[in-house]
Amino acid sequence: MSRTDPPSAPPPAKPSAGAGRSPAPPSAPPAKAKRRPNPRASKAAGAKTAPTERRLRGIAITEGVAIGPVFGAVEPEIEPARRRIQAADIEAERSRLDAAITQSKKQLVKLRARLDMLPEESQAEIAPLIDAYLQMLGPSRLTRTMRQRIEEGLVAAETAVHDTGEAMVAAIMAMAEAGSEGSEQRASARRHADEVREISRRLIRNLTRQPFRSFAALPAGAILVCEYLRPADVALLDPARLAGVAADEGGSDGHTAIMLRALGVPAVLGVADLTAAAPPGTLAIVDGGKGEVILDPTPATLAEARRAVTGFARQRQQWARLKRLPAITTDHQVVELQANLELPAELPLIAQAGAAGIGLLRSEFLFMNRERMPNEDQQAEIYRGIIEAMGGDPVTIRVLDWSGEKEIDALIAEGLVPDLPPENPALSVRGLRLLLRQPDLFETQLAAILRAATAGPVRILLPMVTTIAELRAAREVFERVVRRLRRRGERLPEPLPPFGIMIETPAAALSADALALEADFFAIGSNDLTMYTLAVDRGEAIVAPLYDPLHPAVLRLMQFAIEAALLLRRPVSVCGELAANPKFTPLLLGLGLRSFSMNSSAVPRVKQAVRAVSAEACARFARRVMEQNDSSLIDELLSEFAEANE
Ligand code: PEP
Ligand code: MG
């Protein structure tokens, strides 16, 4: 992929050595006072003393070690001059804004088209982000307010864009700070604020014809060091040329981090004062697994880093080869490894990872970012597209799992949920509880899934079940929908899709023997099961150390549910984050699980773990683990078992 912005943008400025990001507009994260004297530059040429090794800590983003000279990318300033206009100029300024919006859209569409030059894993991460930008440039509140500001504030287009972006970012952040939201929601607010900033910057650059940041001069094998890296910047990086990335700012779950992970480039973000400490040309090591940047390493450190680079490259090659191999234990037990899907854009990844279908399609995406709820036809078309793309591999569609903290404006707009989220969303109307209270919503989704299910094997999954009465009520709705569709003369799959439940509450896990009599299959949601069992919010940083899926209570609930399912020969899988960690694989196999669904990029690693063990040894190991009552001991046992089977 080219390292310049889309061709329609003005030519990029040449980065000047040593410069960091220029002073940012007020909407950008505050520029730091830096540019400390370069200790290397101040030494006389040919000075004998070697620079001292320095180690800086940051946030580990992408595993892998990179060694190379620092390259600093320049961010040309984009603060627009404030300009007032006369009433007679309103139309002209609106036209300028419209032209900039069209140009920005064209650039983003071009950028999207060029994504196929990136590794496939990256495409699936970046495409939805570009789609989000394009959506904001459409008939959104953002563009409406910009137009309004030109007219009511009598300001030039770039001033209107700048002020609107600023106001919106401030409102988003104030709401996130003032509310009682968890860290997940605050992180999502920050991401949304970043998207608004990015769109404003792009529009201003196009309006004022200022250049975009360029990575054109990035030498092969360099380490990109900058204060701040936007998601759109990451989309311009060439992972084949770039050795590593490190930045002063950024967090572990922003879009920038997600995209760097997708590129697979060793990366560390949030390294305070990095740009000041690492002038261009400095020899650096980026350890993306440890979250460390080492500047001017000693020969011993350098040698160690070189060994780590080779080791990691070998491991990657092994994972890539695994895609074509079956997921089978050494004693020939076949294991099903499927993918979780949150967005249709992830579909190419699933095939690439060698996943055997979709074990959890979180259908929330269908209802988000739209003003009205999708109707039966619209939903059926989307489900059919996904089922067809899987080419005969099974797709498990989970019906809407709404909870107060997930923003679905259309549900509020249509009066299906209250305007204000409940005090305690995790314990309020969530998942199946909402669907049973809003039968039209439930029936529409079931009808759409049933119609689409003629295109390939489908299973229907119910979220947040706590009682057998809920399962029975849901099945009644399902049967009513089947009858109605038959009366309408719709073609339905034969046999009808299996109707299963998530085991993600302690109540469901402990009633699993009764539920297995009536549910066609179980999918264990270890994320919520851990949260509800331990009374620990899964998205809250302050209690994060207490969130422990290896807690014996969680494991015992899982064991009980798995045994209940196996006794009645009901298929049972695990689709929480636990499934993606290869260290847990032997224990899960030993508990009797033969089906896992996970983030598709984890499939090769888990496959490797499956292929390294015998199911019999895993069963013995699981018995040992289940005798323990201390999760740190369990963790040690898992590490020991994993090491012994490497
Ligand atoms: C779970 O709770 O483990 C699960 C898979 O569902 P979600 O993460 O969508 O709540
Ligand atoms: Mg869940």
XYZ file of C-alpha atoms and ligand atoms in Angstrom:
657
model
C 0.000 0.000 0.000
C 1.252 3.446 -0.809
C 2.361 5.537 2.104
C 0.813 8.770 0.964
C -2.725 9.905 1.533
C -5.243 9.368 -1.262
C -4.160 10.902 -4.555
C -6.966 13.435 -4.437
C -5.341 15.041 -1.426
C -2.778 17.797 -1.935
C 0.814 16.588 -2.071
C 2.200 15.699 1.324
C 4.830 17.767 3.046
C 8.256 16.243 3.358
C 8.928 15.261 6.926
C 11.811 17.084 8.458
C 14.191 15.054 10.537
C 13.785 15.450 14.222
C 10.444 17.173 14.157
C 7.548 15.727 16.083
C 3.916 16.551 15.555
C 3.368 20.273 15.071
C 1.156 22.059 17.576
C -2.220 20.436 17.244
C -5.564 22.212 17.038
C -7.370 22.526 20.350
C -9.385 19.401 19.551
C -6.309 17.240 19.379
C -4.649 15.784 22.465
C -2.500 18.509 24.014
C 0.915 18.810 22.446
C 3.635 18.193 24.977
C 6.420 20.604 25.749
C 9.347 18.631 24.520
C 12.251 18.981 22.099
C 14.772 18.457 24.842
C 18.267 18.745 23.468
C 19.306 15.602 21.704
C 22.039 14.082 23.826
C 23.456 12.338 20.771
C 23.502 15.449 18.610
C 25.216 17.508 21.285
C 28.167 15.177 21.316
C 30.993 16.051 19.076
C 31.230 13.895 15.984
C 33.381 10.874 16.678
C 32.953 11.203 20.451
C 34.116 8.041 22.163
C 31.405 7.613 24.848
C 28.608 5.290 23.764
C 25.068 6.516 24.504
C 23.504 4.963 27.576
C 20.745 2.413 27.146
C 17.338 3.736 28.236
C 14.195 1.672 28.821
C 10.777 3.343 28.538
C 7.538 1.635 29.551
C 4.284 1.888 27.622
C 1.202 -0.149 26.779
C 1.792 -3.475 25.026
C -0.194 -3.417 21.777
C 1.094 -5.928 19.226
C 3.263 -8.891 20.160
C 6.652 -9.056 18.478
C 10.045 -7.382 18.708
C 11.382 -4.807 16.230
C 14.857 -3.295 15.965
C 15.605 -0.277 13.825
C 16.411 3.418 13.563
C 13.780 5.859 14.757
C 11.824 7.717 12.082
C 9.809 10.744 13.247
C 6.725 11.655 11.229
C 5.677 15.281 10.926
C 2.122 16.417 11.425
C 1.601 19.674 9.531
C -0.405 22.189 11.513
C -4.096 22.415 10.686
C -5.440 25.131 12.975
C -7.599 27.157 10.562
C -7.692 30.963 10.776
C -11.080 32.081 12.152
C -13.009 33.779 9.405
C -16.355 35.566 9.616
C -18.570 36.004 6.559
C -21.444 38.176 5.336
C -24.983 36.801 4.968
C -24.517 37.032 1.199
C -21.652 34.495 1.408
C -23.635 31.770 3.185
C -24.453 29.870 0.004
C -20.865 30.006 -1.260
C -19.516 28.714 2.058
C -22.085 25.921 2.139
C -20.992 24.909 -1.356
C -17.336 24.900 -0.217
C -18.305 22.664 2.683
C -20.258 20.340 0.359
C -17.276 20.139 -1.999
C -14.934 19.294 0.904
C -17.337 16.623 2.120
C -17.479 15.098 -1.374
C -13.686 15.216 -1.674
C -13.221 13.657 1.765
C -15.654 10.884 0.889
C -13.793 10.216 -2.354
C -10.494 9.985 -0.458
C -11.960 7.550 2.028
C -13.549 5.425 -0.686
C -10.167 5.282 -2.440
C -8.486 4.390 0.812
C -11.032 1.630 1.343
C -10.416 0.296 -2.169
C -6.706 0.123 -1.436
C -7.207 -1.955 1.676
C -6.766 -5.149 -0.306
C -3.069 -4.345 -0.375
C -2.965 -4.786 3.390
C -2.839 -8.168 5.096
C -6.358 -9.617 5.182
C -6.499 -9.400 8.969
C -5.991 -5.650 8.804
C -8.642 -5.145 6.171
C -11.366 -6.427 8.441
C -10.334 -4.014 11.196
C -9.876 -0.938 9.055
C -12.870 -1.235 6.728
C -15.490 -0.699 9.464
C -13.619 2.376 10.668
C -13.602 3.918 7.200
C -17.306 3.059 6.959
C -17.888 4.916 10.226
C -16.092 7.985 8.788
C -18.154 7.782 5.615
C -21.333 7.528 7.642
C -20.399 10.663 9.595
C -19.802 12.492 6.330
C -23.302 11.517 5.193
C -26.507 13.174 6.432
C -25.318 13.045 10.068
C -25.781 15.360 13.041
C -22.155 16.411 12.546
C -22.567 17.655 8.970
C -26.012 19.161 9.718
C -24.552 21.180 12.593
C -21.635 22.345 10.428
C -24.055 23.700 7.836
C -26.160 25.316 10.540
C -23.108 27.062 12.007
C -22.222 28.646 8.667
C -25.704 30.096 8.443
C -26.396 30.993 12.066
C -22.876 31.851 13.201
C -21.915 33.616 9.932
C -18.543 31.886 9.789
C -16.495 30.374 6.971
C -16.797 26.653 6.279
C -13.462 25.707 7.933
C -14.345 27.700 11.063
C -17.747 25.977 11.190
C -16.101 22.564 10.811
C -13.514 23.306 13.475
C -16.027 24.697 15.999
C -18.557 21.921 15.419
C -15.911 19.229 15.821
C -14.606 20.871 18.993
C -18.073 21.204 20.507
C -18.995 17.634 19.689
C -15.755 16.197 21.080
C -16.215 18.246 24.266
C -19.826 17.049 24.625
C -18.886 13.397 24.096
C -16.059 13.570 26.606
C -18.077 15.547 29.169
C -20.871 12.986 28.984
C -18.397 10.132 29.422
C -16.690 11.843 32.374
C -19.911 12.903 34.088
C -21.737 9.600 33.708
C -21.299 6.513 35.799
C -20.221 4.541 32.743
C -17.645 1.817 32.950
C -14.227 1.931 31.384
C -15.543 0.147 28.283
C -18.038 2.967 27.690
C -15.438 5.636 28.382
C -13.067 3.963 25.954
C -15.852 3.863 23.383
C -16.556 7.596 23.991
C -12.867 8.346 23.431
C -12.927 6.361 20.206
C -16.009 8.237 19.035
C -14.340 11.556 19.914
C -11.270 10.471 17.895
C -13.507 9.732 14.912
C -15.088 13.189 15.098
C -11.614 14.798 15.348
C -10.396 12.809 12.397
C -13.326 13.851 10.208
C -12.942 17.516 11.201
C -9.214 17.453 10.400
C -9.798 15.846 7.035
C -12.466 18.396 6.104
C -10.292 21.322 7.225
C -7.309 20.033 5.260
C -9.443 19.714 2.168
C -11.016 23.147 2.686
C -7.691 24.883 3.287
C -5.662 22.686 0.919
C -3.165 21.836 3.626
C -1.113 18.664 3.298
C -1.774 15.463 5.231
C 0.897 13.789 7.321
C 3.018 11.671 5.077
C 4.853 8.443 5.643
C 6.295 8.550 2.135
C 9.844 9.008 3.361
C 9.612 6.194 5.867
C 12.724 4.118 5.207
C 12.398 0.342 5.094
C 13.057 -1.276 8.465
C 12.474 1.933 10.429
C 10.640 2.360 13.696
C 7.934 4.977 13.425
C 7.968 7.189 16.498
C 5.458 9.985 16.933
C 3.467 11.673 19.633
C 0.131 10.540 18.363
C -1.001 8.164 15.655
C -4.498 8.333 14.231
C -6.352 5.281 12.918
C -6.265 6.862 9.470
C -2.463 7.114 9.776
C -2.252 3.423 10.532
C -4.239 2.733 7.378
C -1.396 4.372 5.434
C 1.388 2.312 6.945
C 2.992 -0.486 5.007
C 3.551 -3.351 7.430
C 5.982 -4.957 4.994
C 8.345 -1.962 5.177
C 7.794 -0.832 8.729
C 9.683 -2.562 11.566
C 7.746 -1.207 14.518
C 5.674 1.625 15.932
C 5.836 3.527 19.207
C 3.987 6.646 20.286
C 3.772 8.934 23.309
C -0.005 8.704 23.375
C -2.707 6.091 22.835
C -4.425 3.414 24.880
C -4.847 -0.315 24.652
C -8.350 -0.431 23.210
C -8.579 2.557 20.841
C -9.044 2.100 17.097
C -5.366 2.886 16.555
C -4.376 -0.005 18.817
C -6.878 -2.364 17.209
C -5.562 -1.523 13.758
C -1.911 -1.838 14.743
C -2.729 -5.283 16.105
C -4.436 -6.109 12.833
C -1.333 -5.007 10.883
C 0.745 -7.274 13.079
C 3.472 -4.626 13.446
C 5.208 -4.737 16.871
C 3.823 -1.695 18.651
C 3.842 0.085 21.975
C 1.622 3.105 22.700
C 1.361 5.476 25.636
C 5.143 5.786 26.115
C 5.375 9.071 28.014
C 7.936 11.527 26.569
C 9.097 9.073 23.936
C 9.456 11.568 21.094
C 11.574 13.837 23.271
C 13.861 10.959 24.239
C 14.131 9.375 20.782
C 15.283 11.738 18.049
C 15.325 10.374 14.485
C 18.165 8.008 13.863
C 18.309 6.670 17.429
C 18.646 2.904 17.442
C 15.550 1.497 19.141
C 13.984 -1.803 20.112
C 10.191 -2.002 20.314
C 8.976 -4.949 22.365
C 5.244 -5.039 21.657
C 4.627 -7.990 23.941
C 6.263 -6.450 27.021
C 5.182 -2.876 26.238
C 8.755 -1.583 26.286
C 10.887 0.679 24.096
C 14.652 0.424 24.529
C 16.751 3.291 23.173
C 20.452 2.974 22.371
C 20.585 -0.672 23.484
C 23.836 -2.220 24.692
C 25.326 -4.962 22.464
C 24.018 -7.609 24.905
C 20.442 -6.211 24.794
C 20.657 -5.996 21.018
C 21.744 -9.616 20.720
C 18.869 -10.715 22.954
C 16.380 -8.705 20.881
C 17.714 -10.285 17.663
C 17.082 -13.739 19.097
C 13.540 -12.690 20.037
C 12.895 -11.385 16.478
C 13.957 -14.710 14.968
C 11.921 -16.715 17.474
C 8.779 -14.722 16.806
C 9.144 -14.969 13.017
C 9.425 -18.736 13.323
C 6.291 -18.879 15.459
C 4.301 -16.839 12.924
C 5.284 -19.170 10.112
C 4.122 -22.102 12.174
C 0.729 -20.462 12.786
C 0.278 -19.702 9.098
C 0.970 -23.334 8.171
C -1.607 -24.479 10.726
C -4.486 -22.937 8.777
C -4.632 -25.880 6.439
C -4.294 -28.564 9.120
C -7.263 -30.118 10.935
C -8.027 -29.292 14.568
C -7.464 -32.733 15.986
C -5.857 -33.989 19.204
C -3.002 -36.481 19.186
C -5.526 -39.208 20.083
C -7.715 -38.265 17.093
C -10.483 -36.307 18.797
C -11.870 -33.815 16.269
C -12.391 -30.320 17.635
C -14.575 -27.645 16.041
C -12.928 -24.199 15.975
C -15.329 -21.475 14.881
C -15.243 -17.693 14.778
C -17.218 -14.999 16.560
C -18.531 -12.283 14.260
C -19.477 -8.767 15.279
C -19.488 -7.096 11.845
C -19.933 -8.449 8.301
C -16.567 -6.861 7.449
C -14.929 -9.616 9.486
C -16.106 -12.311 7.045
C -12.872 -12.498 4.974
C -10.900 -13.027 8.175
C -12.917 -16.077 9.080
C -12.042 -17.908 5.885
C -8.440 -16.795 6.157
C -8.103 -18.077 9.718
C -9.436 -21.482 8.716
C -12.436 -21.233 11.085
C -15.141 -23.854 10.570
C -18.111 -21.490 10.497
C -19.475 -18.871 12.867
C -20.080 -20.053 16.419
C -21.444 -16.722 17.620
C -22.900 -14.040 15.383
C -23.570 -11.120 17.723
C -26.513 -9.585 15.858
C -26.367 -6.226 17.675
C -24.562 -4.622 14.707
C -27.739 -4.838 12.620
C -29.541 -2.489 14.966
C -26.790 0.043 15.672
C -26.054 3.393 14.002
C -29.437 3.745 12.346
C -32.504 5.824 12.953
C -35.118 3.093 12.474
C -35.129 -0.604 13.294
C -34.356 -2.869 10.329
C -37.470 -4.629 9.056
C -37.837 -8.355 8.371
C -36.728 -8.121 4.728
C -33.675 -5.992 5.545
C -32.589 -8.353 8.293
C -33.213 -11.464 6.188
C -31.002 -10.071 3.429
C -28.099 -9.425 5.803
C -28.350 -12.858 7.444
C -28.597 -14.514 4.029
C -25.479 -12.675 2.826
C -23.495 -13.937 5.806
C -24.823 -17.502 5.564
C -24.033 -17.640 1.836
C -20.538 -16.241 2.444
C -19.872 -19.148 4.801
C -20.404 -21.558 1.907
C -22.109 -24.358 3.817
C -20.259 -23.928 7.131
C -22.681 -23.507 10.053
C -23.700 -20.094 11.370
C -25.031 -19.614 14.904
C -27.055 -16.405 15.030
C -27.624 -14.975 18.475
C -30.776 -12.868 18.674
C -30.424 -9.290 19.889
C -28.589 -9.041 23.211
C -29.479 -5.490 24.195
C -28.537 -4.136 27.558
C -28.779 -0.630 28.880
C -25.151 0.204 28.215
C -25.251 -0.746 24.538
C -26.392 2.282 22.597
C -29.067 1.411 20.077
C -30.767 4.692 19.222
C -33.400 3.093 17.012
C -34.708 1.069 19.984
C -35.165 4.297 21.941
C -36.618 6.140 18.943
C -39.236 3.434 18.487
C -40.086 3.384 22.198
C -38.897 -0.215 22.678
C -36.545 0.671 25.516
C -36.543 3.623 27.938
C -34.590 6.785 27.054
C -32.443 6.526 30.145
C -30.422 3.383 30.766
C -31.361 1.567 33.973
C -29.306 2.133 37.115
C -27.731 -1.292 36.785
C -27.971 -2.379 33.147
C -26.343 -5.782 33.630
C -29.077 -6.773 36.072
C -32.001 -5.117 34.323
C -33.913 -5.741 31.087
C -31.233 -7.353 28.969
C -31.022 -9.953 26.178
C -33.950 -12.357 26.118
C -35.758 -10.352 28.790
C -36.211 -7.472 26.356
C -37.213 -9.751 23.477
C -39.948 -11.372 25.558
C -41.250 -7.948 26.559
C -41.220 -6.766 22.947
C -42.610 -9.749 21.004
C -42.818 -7.826 17.697
C -39.101 -7.135 17.834
C -38.391 -10.789 18.639
C -40.792 -12.167 16.023
C -39.373 -9.954 13.287
C -35.835 -11.144 13.982
C -36.833 -14.814 14.222
C -38.818 -14.574 10.965
C -35.846 -12.970 9.184
C -33.449 -15.658 10.458
C -35.841 -18.465 9.497
C -36.227 -17.115 5.957
C -32.469 -16.685 5.548
C -31.808 -20.154 6.952
C -32.748 -21.745 3.615
C -29.327 -20.546 2.401
C -27.262 -22.796 4.691
C -27.002 -24.441 8.099
C -28.132 -22.077 10.857
C -28.683 -22.306 14.598
C -30.602 -19.773 16.709
C -29.113 -18.752 20.053
C -30.863 -16.980 22.960
C -28.828 -14.560 25.136
C -29.092 -14.037 28.908
C -31.325 -16.931 29.888
C -31.923 -17.389 33.603
C -35.049 -19.567 33.837
C -36.589 -22.481 31.991
C -39.790 -20.409 31.699
C -37.902 -17.923 29.501
C -36.742 -20.696 27.200
C -40.302 -22.067 26.956
C -41.735 -18.611 26.273
C -39.112 -18.026 23.584
C -39.861 -21.365 21.968
C -43.567 -20.484 21.875
C -42.736 -17.274 20.024
C -40.506 -19.258 17.664
C -43.290 -21.775 16.917
C -45.796 -18.950 16.390
C -43.436 -17.351 13.866
C -42.966 -20.682 12.070
C -46.761 -21.094 11.772
C -47.179 -17.547 10.514
C -44.466 -17.917 7.899
C -45.954 -21.211 6.728
C -49.384 -19.562 6.389
C -47.714 -16.842 4.338
C -46.310 -19.542 2.063
C -42.664 -18.777 2.906
C -40.114 -21.495 2.214
C -38.555 -22.632 5.485
C -35.540 -24.835 6.147
C -36.203 -28.501 6.846
C -35.526 -29.445 9.615
C -35.998 -26.130 11.426
C -32.847 -24.540 12.917
C -31.803 -25.848 16.350
C -32.878 -23.502 19.138
C -30.177 -23.120 21.800
C -29.228 -20.964 24.750
C -26.255 -19.086 26.102
C -25.066 -20.371 29.461
C -23.814 -17.059 30.798
C -25.566 -16.648 34.118
C -24.960 -18.764 37.211
C -28.712 -19.484 37.198
C -28.527 -21.033 33.733
C -25.359 -22.972 34.565
C -26.870 -24.432 37.733
C -30.136 -25.278 35.914
C -28.249 -26.756 32.980
C -29.581 -30.272 33.643
C -33.160 -29.021 33.325
C -32.381 -26.635 30.483
C -30.639 -29.379 28.504
C -33.939 -31.246 28.352
C -35.467 -28.403 26.343
C -32.635 -26.491 24.660
C -31.172 -27.953 21.482
C -27.637 -26.764 22.296
C -25.602 -24.716 24.770
C -23.068 -21.965 24.100
C -21.125 -21.059 27.233
C -20.564 -17.303 27.504
C -17.622 -17.234 29.866
C -17.439 -13.430 29.836
C -20.807 -12.838 31.441
C -20.633 -16.055 33.426
C -17.459 -14.751 35.101
C -18.986 -11.309 35.649
C -22.216 -12.579 37.174
C -20.577 -15.316 39.248
C -17.922 -13.104 40.773
C -20.051 -9.927 40.927
C -17.351 -8.119 38.952
C -18.153 -5.770 36.065
C -16.287 -7.155 33.046
C -15.698 -3.625 31.641
C -14.680 -1.774 34.785
C -10.945 -1.117 35.163
C -11.088 -0.660 38.925
C -12.266 -4.234 39.528
C -10.357 -5.737 36.581
C -7.917 -7.643 38.841
C -10.913 -9.444 40.379
C -12.271 -10.562 36.997
C -10.976 -14.118 36.948
C -12.444 -16.803 34.685
C -10.169 -19.327 36.418
C -11.951 -18.807 39.734
C -12.988 -22.300 40.847
C -16.604 -21.124 41.111
C -16.661 -20.208 37.405
C -14.953 -23.450 36.406
C -17.358 -25.535 38.486
C -20.360 -23.848 36.866
C -18.891 -24.532 33.443
C -18.152 -28.131 34.362
C -21.716 -28.678 35.590
C -23.200 -27.190 32.408
C -20.880 -29.177 30.118
C -21.661 -32.447 31.874
C -25.404 -31.745 31.761
C -25.198 -31.140 28.009
C -23.032 -34.188 27.308
C -25.307 -36.451 29.325
C -28.198 -35.612 27.011
C -25.935 -35.471 23.931
C -26.610 -31.783 23.399
C -23.893 -29.914 21.480
C -22.022 -27.556 23.786
C -19.434 -24.921 22.931
C -17.666 -22.039 24.619
C -17.745 -18.655 22.890
C -16.448 -16.229 25.529
C -12.887 -14.831 25.508
C -11.739 -17.924 27.372
C -12.003 -19.873 24.111
C -9.365 -17.666 22.452
C -6.617 -18.308 24.989
C -4.573 -21.398 24.045
C -3.428 -21.753 27.631
C -7.007 -22.657 28.610
C -7.512 -25.104 25.722
C -6.278 -28.286 27.501
C -8.523 -27.593 30.498
C -11.575 -26.952 28.292
C -10.859 -30.103 26.283
C -10.419 -32.012 29.528
C -13.809 -30.780 30.737
C -15.293 -32.396 27.638
C -15.633 -29.434 25.263
C -15.048 -30.160 21.576
C -16.349 -26.885 20.137
C -14.870 -23.413 20.576
C -15.792 -20.071 19.041
C -13.431 -17.108 19.200
C -12.011 -14.006 17.592
C -10.898 -15.429 14.242
C -7.258 -14.339 14.632
C -6.979 -16.685 17.633
C -8.012 -19.792 15.662
C -4.474 -20.848 14.538
C -3.026 -20.519 18.042
C -5.844 -22.523 19.606
C -5.509 -25.082 16.833
C -1.857 -25.458 17.699
C -2.806 -26.056 21.337
C -5.397 -28.670 20.308
C -2.951 -30.516 18.061
C -0.315 -30.643 20.814
C -2.325 -32.627 23.358
C -4.225 -35.864 23.795
C -7.816 -35.629 24.976
C -7.095 -38.348 27.494
C -4.219 -36.421 29.097
C -6.409 -33.307 29.115
C -9.163 -35.185 30.957
C -6.671 -36.292 33.631
C -5.312 -32.758 33.822
C -8.818 -31.273 34.171
C -9.553 -33.606 37.087
C -6.437 -32.274 38.828
C -7.378 -28.684 38.113
C -10.906 -29.136 39.407
C -9.556 -30.363 42.745
C -7.892 -26.988 43.340
C -9.533 -24.141 45.179
C -7.097 -21.363 44.376
C -7.131 -19.744 40.954
C -3.476 -18.660 41.049
C -2.538 -22.290 41.554
C -4.817 -23.231 38.668
C -3.098 -20.635 36.538
C 0.290 -22.142 37.410
C -0.951 -25.616 36.518
C -2.187 -24.335 33.152
C 1.182 -22.716 32.442
C 3.048 -25.894 33.415
C 0.811 -28.059 31.228
C 1.163 -25.667 28.289
C 4.962 -25.604 28.618
C 5.156 -29.383 28.865
C 3.154 -29.701 25.633
C 4.853 -27.019 23.566
C -20.154 -13.995 26.852
O -20.812 -13.391 27.706
O -19.179 -14.726 27.119
C -20.501 -13.858 25.426
C -19.921 -14.579 24.496
O -21.416 -12.907 25.108
P -21.041 -11.337 24.999
O -19.560 -11.213 25.151
O -21.562 -10.897 23.692
O -21.810 -10.764 26.157
Mg -22.672 -12.468 27.104
